PDB file of C-alpha atoms in Angstrom:
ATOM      1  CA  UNK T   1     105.382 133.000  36.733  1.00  0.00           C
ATOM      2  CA  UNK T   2     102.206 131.497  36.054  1.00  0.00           C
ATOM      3  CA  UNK T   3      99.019 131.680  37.909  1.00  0.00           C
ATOM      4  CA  UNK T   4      99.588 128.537  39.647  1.00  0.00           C
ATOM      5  CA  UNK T   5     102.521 129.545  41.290  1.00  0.00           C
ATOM      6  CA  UNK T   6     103.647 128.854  44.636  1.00  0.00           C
ATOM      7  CA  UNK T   7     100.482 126.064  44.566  1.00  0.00           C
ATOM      8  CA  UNK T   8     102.292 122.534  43.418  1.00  0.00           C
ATOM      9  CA  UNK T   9     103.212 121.556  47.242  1.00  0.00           C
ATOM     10  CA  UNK T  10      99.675 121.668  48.139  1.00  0.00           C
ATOM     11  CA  UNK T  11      98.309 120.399  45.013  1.00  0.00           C
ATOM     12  CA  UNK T  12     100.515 117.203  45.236  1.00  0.00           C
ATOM     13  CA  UNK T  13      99.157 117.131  49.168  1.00  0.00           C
ATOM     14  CA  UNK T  14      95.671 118.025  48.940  1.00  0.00           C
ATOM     15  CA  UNK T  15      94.321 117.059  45.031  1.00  0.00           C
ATOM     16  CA  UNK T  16      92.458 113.869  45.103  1.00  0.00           C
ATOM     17  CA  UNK T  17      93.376 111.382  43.525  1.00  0.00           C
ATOM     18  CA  UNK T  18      91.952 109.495  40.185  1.00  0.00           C
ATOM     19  CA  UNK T  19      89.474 107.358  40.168  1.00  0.00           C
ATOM     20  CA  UNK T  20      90.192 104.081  39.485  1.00  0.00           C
ATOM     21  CA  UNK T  21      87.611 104.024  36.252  1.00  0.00           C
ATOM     22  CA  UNK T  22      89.263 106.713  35.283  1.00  0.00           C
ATOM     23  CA  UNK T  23      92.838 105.475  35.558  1.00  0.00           C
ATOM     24  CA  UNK T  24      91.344 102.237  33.265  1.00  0.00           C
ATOM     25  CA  UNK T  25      89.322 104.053  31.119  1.00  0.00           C
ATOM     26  CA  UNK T  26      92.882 105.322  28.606  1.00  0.00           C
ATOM     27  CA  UNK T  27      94.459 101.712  28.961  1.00  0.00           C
ATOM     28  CA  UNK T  28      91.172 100.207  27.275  1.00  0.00           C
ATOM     29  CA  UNK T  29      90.973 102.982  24.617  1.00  0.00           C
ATOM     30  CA  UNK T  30      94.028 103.260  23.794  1.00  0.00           C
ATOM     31  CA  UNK T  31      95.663 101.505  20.796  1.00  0.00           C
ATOM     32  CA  UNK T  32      97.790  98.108  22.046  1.00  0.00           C
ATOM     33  CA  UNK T  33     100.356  98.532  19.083  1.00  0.00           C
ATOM     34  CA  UNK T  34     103.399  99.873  21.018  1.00  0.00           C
ATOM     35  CA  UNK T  35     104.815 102.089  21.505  1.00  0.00           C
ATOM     36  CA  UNK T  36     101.786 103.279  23.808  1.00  0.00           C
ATOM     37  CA  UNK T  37     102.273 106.761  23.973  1.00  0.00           C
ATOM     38  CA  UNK T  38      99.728 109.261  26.141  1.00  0.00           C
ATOM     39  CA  UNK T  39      99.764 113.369  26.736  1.00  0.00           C
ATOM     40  CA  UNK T  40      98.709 114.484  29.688  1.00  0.00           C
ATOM     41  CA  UNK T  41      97.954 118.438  28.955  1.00  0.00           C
ATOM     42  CA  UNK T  42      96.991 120.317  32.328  1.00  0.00           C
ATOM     43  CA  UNK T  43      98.981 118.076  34.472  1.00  0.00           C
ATOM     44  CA  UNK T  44      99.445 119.470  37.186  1.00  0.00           C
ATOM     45  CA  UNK T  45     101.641 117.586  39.604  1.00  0.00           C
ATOM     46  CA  UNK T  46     101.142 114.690  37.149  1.00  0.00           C
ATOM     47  CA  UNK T  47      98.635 112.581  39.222  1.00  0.00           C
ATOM     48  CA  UNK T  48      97.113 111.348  36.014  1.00  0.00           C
ATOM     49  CA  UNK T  49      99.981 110.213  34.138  1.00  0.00           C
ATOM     50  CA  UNK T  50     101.579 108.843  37.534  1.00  0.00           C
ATOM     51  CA  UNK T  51      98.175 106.490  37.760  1.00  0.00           C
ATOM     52  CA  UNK T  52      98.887 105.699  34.217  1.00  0.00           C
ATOM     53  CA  UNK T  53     102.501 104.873  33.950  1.00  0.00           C
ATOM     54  CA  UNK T  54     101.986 101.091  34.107  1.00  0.00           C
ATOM     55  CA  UNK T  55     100.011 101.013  31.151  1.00  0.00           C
ATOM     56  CA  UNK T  56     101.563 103.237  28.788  1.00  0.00           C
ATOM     57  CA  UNK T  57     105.376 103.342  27.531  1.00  0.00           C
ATOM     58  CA  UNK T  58     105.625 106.689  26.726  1.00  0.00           C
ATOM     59  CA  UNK T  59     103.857 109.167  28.877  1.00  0.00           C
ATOM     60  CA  UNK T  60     104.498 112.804  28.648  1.00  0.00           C
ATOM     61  CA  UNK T  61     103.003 115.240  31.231  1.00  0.00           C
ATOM     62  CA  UNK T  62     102.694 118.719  29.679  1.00  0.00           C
ATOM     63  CA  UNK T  63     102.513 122.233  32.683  1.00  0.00           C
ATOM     64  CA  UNK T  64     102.427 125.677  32.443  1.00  0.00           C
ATOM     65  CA  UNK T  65     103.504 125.585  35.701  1.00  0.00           C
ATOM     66  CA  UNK T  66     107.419 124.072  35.890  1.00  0.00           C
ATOM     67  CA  UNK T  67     107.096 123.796  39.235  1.00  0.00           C
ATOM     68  CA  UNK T  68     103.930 121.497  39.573  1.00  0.00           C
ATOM     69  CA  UNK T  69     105.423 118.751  37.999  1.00  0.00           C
ATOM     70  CA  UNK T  70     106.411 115.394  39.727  1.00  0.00           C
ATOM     71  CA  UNK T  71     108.718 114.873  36.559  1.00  0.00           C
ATOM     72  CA  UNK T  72     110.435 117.162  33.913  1.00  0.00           C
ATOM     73  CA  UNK T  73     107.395 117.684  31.333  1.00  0.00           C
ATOM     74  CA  UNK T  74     107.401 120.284  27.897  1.00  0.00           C
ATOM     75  CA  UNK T  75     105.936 123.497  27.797  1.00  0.00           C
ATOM     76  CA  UNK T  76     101.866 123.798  28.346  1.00  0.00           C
ATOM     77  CA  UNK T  77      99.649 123.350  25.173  1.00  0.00           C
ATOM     78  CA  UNK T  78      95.593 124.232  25.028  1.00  0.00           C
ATOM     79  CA  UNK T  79      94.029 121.648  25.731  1.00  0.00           C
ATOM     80  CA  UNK T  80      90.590 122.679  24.230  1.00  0.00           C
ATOM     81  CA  UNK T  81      88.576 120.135  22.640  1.00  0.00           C
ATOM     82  CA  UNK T  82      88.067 122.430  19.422  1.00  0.00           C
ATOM     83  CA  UNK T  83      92.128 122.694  19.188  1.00  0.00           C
ATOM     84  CA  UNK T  84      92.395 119.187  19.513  1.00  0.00           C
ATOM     85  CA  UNK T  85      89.389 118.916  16.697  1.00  0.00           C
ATOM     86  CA  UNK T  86      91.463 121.350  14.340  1.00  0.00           C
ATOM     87  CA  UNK T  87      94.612 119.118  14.930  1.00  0.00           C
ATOM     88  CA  UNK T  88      96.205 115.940  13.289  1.00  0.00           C
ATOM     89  CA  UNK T  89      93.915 114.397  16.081  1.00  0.00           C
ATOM     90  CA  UNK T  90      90.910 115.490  14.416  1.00  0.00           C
ATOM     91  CA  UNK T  91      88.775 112.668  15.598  1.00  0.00           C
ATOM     92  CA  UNK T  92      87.906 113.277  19.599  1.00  0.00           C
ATOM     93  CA  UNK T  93      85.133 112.546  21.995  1.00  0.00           C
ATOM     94  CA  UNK T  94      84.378 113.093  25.492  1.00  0.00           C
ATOM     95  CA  UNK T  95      83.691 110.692  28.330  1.00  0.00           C
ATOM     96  CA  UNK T  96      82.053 111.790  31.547  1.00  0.00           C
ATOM     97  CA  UNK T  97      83.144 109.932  34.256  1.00  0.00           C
ATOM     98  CA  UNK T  98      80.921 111.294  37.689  1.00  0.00           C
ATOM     99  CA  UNK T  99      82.592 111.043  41.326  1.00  0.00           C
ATOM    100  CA  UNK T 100      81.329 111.645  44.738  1.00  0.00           C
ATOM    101  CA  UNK T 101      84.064 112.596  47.652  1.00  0.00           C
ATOM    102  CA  UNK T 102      84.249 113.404  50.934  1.00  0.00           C
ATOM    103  CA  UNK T 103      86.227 115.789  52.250  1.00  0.00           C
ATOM    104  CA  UNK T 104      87.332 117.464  56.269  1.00  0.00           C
ATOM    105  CA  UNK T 105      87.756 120.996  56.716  1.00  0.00           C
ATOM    106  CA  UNK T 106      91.644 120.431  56.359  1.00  0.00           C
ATOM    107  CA  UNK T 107      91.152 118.999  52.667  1.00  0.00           C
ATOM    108  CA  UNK T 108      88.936 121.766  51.717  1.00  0.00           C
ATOM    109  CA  UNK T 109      91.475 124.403  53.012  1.00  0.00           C
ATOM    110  CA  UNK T 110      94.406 122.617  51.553  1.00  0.00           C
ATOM    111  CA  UNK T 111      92.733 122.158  48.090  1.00  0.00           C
ATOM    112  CA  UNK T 112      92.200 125.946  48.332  1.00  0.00           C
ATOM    113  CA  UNK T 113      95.091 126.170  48.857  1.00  0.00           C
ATOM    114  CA  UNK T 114      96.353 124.418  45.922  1.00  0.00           C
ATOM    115  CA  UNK T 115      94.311 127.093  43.599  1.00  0.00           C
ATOM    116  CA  UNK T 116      95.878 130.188  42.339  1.00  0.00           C
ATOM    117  CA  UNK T 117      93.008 132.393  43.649  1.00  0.00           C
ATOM    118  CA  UNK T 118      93.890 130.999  47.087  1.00  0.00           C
ATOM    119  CA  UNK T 119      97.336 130.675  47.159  1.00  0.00           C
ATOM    120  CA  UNK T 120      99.024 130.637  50.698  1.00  0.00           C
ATOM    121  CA  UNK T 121     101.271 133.686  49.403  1.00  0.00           C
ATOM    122  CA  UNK T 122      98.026 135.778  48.808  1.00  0.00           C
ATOM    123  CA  UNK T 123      97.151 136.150  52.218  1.00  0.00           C
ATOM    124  CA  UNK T 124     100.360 137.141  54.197  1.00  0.00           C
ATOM    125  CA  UNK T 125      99.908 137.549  57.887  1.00  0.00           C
ATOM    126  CA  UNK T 126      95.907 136.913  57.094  1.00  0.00           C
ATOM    127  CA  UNK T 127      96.327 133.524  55.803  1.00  0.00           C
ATOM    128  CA  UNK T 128      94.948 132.103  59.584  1.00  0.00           C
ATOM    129  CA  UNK T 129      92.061 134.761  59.089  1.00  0.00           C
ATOM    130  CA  UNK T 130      91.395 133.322  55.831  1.00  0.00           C
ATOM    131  CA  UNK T 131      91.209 129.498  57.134  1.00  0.00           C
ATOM    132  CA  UNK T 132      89.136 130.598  60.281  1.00  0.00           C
ATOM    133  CA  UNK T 133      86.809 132.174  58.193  1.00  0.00           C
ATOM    134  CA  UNK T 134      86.355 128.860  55.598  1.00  0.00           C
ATOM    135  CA  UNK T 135      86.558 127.025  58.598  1.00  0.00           C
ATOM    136  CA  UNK T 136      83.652 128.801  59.990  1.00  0.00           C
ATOM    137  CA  UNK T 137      81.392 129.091  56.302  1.00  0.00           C
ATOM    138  CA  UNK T 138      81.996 125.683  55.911  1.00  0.00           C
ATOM    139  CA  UNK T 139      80.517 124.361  59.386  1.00  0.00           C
ATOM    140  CA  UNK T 140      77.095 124.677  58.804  1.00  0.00           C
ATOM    141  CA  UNK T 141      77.309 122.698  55.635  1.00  0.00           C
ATOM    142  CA  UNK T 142      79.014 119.180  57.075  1.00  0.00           C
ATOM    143  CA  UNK T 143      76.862 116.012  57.633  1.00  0.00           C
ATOM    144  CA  UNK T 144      78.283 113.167  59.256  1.00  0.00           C
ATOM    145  CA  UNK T 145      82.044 114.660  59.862  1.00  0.00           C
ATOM    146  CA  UNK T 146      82.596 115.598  56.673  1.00  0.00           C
ATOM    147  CA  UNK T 147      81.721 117.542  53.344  1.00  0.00           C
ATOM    148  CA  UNK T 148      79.988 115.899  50.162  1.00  0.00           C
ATOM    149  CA  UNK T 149      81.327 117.133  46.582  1.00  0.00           C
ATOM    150  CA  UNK T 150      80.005 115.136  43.422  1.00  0.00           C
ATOM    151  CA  UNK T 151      81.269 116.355  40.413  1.00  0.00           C
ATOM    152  CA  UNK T 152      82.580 114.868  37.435  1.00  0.00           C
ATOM    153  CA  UNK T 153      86.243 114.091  35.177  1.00  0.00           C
ATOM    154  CA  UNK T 154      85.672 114.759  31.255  1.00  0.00           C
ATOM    155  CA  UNK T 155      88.416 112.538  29.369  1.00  0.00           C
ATOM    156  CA  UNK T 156      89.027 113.973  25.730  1.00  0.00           C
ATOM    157  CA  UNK T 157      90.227 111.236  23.525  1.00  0.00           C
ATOM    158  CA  UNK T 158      91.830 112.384  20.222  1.00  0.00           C
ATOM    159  CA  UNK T 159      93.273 110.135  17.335  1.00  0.00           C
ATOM    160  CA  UNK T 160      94.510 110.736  13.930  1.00  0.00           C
ATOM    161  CA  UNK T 161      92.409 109.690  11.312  1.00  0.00           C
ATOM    162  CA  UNK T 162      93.367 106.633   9.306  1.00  0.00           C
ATOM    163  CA  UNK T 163      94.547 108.233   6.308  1.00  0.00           C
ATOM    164  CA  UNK T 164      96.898 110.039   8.816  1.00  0.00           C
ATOM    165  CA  UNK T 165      98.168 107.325  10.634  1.00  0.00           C
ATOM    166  CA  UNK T 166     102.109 106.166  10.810  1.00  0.00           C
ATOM    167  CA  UNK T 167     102.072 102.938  11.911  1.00  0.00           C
ATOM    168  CA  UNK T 168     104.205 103.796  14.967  1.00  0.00           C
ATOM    169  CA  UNK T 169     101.572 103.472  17.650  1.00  0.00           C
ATOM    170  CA  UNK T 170     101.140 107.079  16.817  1.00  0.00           C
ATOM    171  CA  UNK T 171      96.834 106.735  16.667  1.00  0.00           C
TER     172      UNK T 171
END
């Protein structure tokens, strides 16, 4: 059991979903030789990869979490930039890509939700307590109907270096 357990139904109901920027942003880095492969580490319910499948042959969408997964995936990796850096795919930078959302009450409970610090299973027979009382913090903080979040995506891109390269679409 991981710490994300018992979370995937609300994380595939309440995540938001990607940017479209950001569902661009690997098809235009990417290398066009095929086949066009992309990892997906941290997937979750595989949002990322599922905006991504029609640009990209060979996506694989990597979980700690067997459950989360929208499709059968391999066994979590870290995902660290300096792991990546002390890989075969040595060569990685970092794109920023900032987002501003709205969100209801509902959204913010059921992203909670999705979290393994909030997991429904946590609360037991306090669970309603738990969504009064968000319900409640959260009220004096909405403008308009609803709740403003910017934050941000960071994309790590990692290749091999040339002299590492197999021709395959393997970059």
């Amino acid at each position: 059991m991981t710490v994300f357990a018992g979370t995937s139904a609300h994380y595939r109901r309440f995540r938001p979903g990607i940017p479209v920027a950001l569902a661009a942003f690997p098809d235009q880095t990417a290398p066009t030789d095929r086949p066009r492969r992309l990892l997906d580490v941290g997937t979750g319910p595989g949002l990322v990869v599922q905006a991504l499948l029609p640009y990209f042959d060979d996506p694989i969408a990597v979980d700690a979490e067997p459950g989360a997964l929208l499709r059968p995936g391999l066994d979590a990796a870290p995902s660290d930039q300096a792991v990546l850096g002390a890989s075969d795919f040595s060569l990685v930078t970092s794109t920023v890509f900032p987002i501003r959302r709205q969100w209801t009450v509902a959204q913010v409970i059921g992203y909670l939700h999705s979290t393994p610090f909030a997991a429904p299973y946590l609360f037991g027979d306090c669970r309603g307590a738990f969504e009064v009382a968000v319900t409640d913090a959260l009220a004096p903080l909405i403008e308009g109907g609803a709740l403003s979040e910017d934050n941000a995506f960071t994309v790590h891109t990692a290749r091999r270096p040339p002299h590492m390269r197999t021709g395959d679409g393997d970059e």
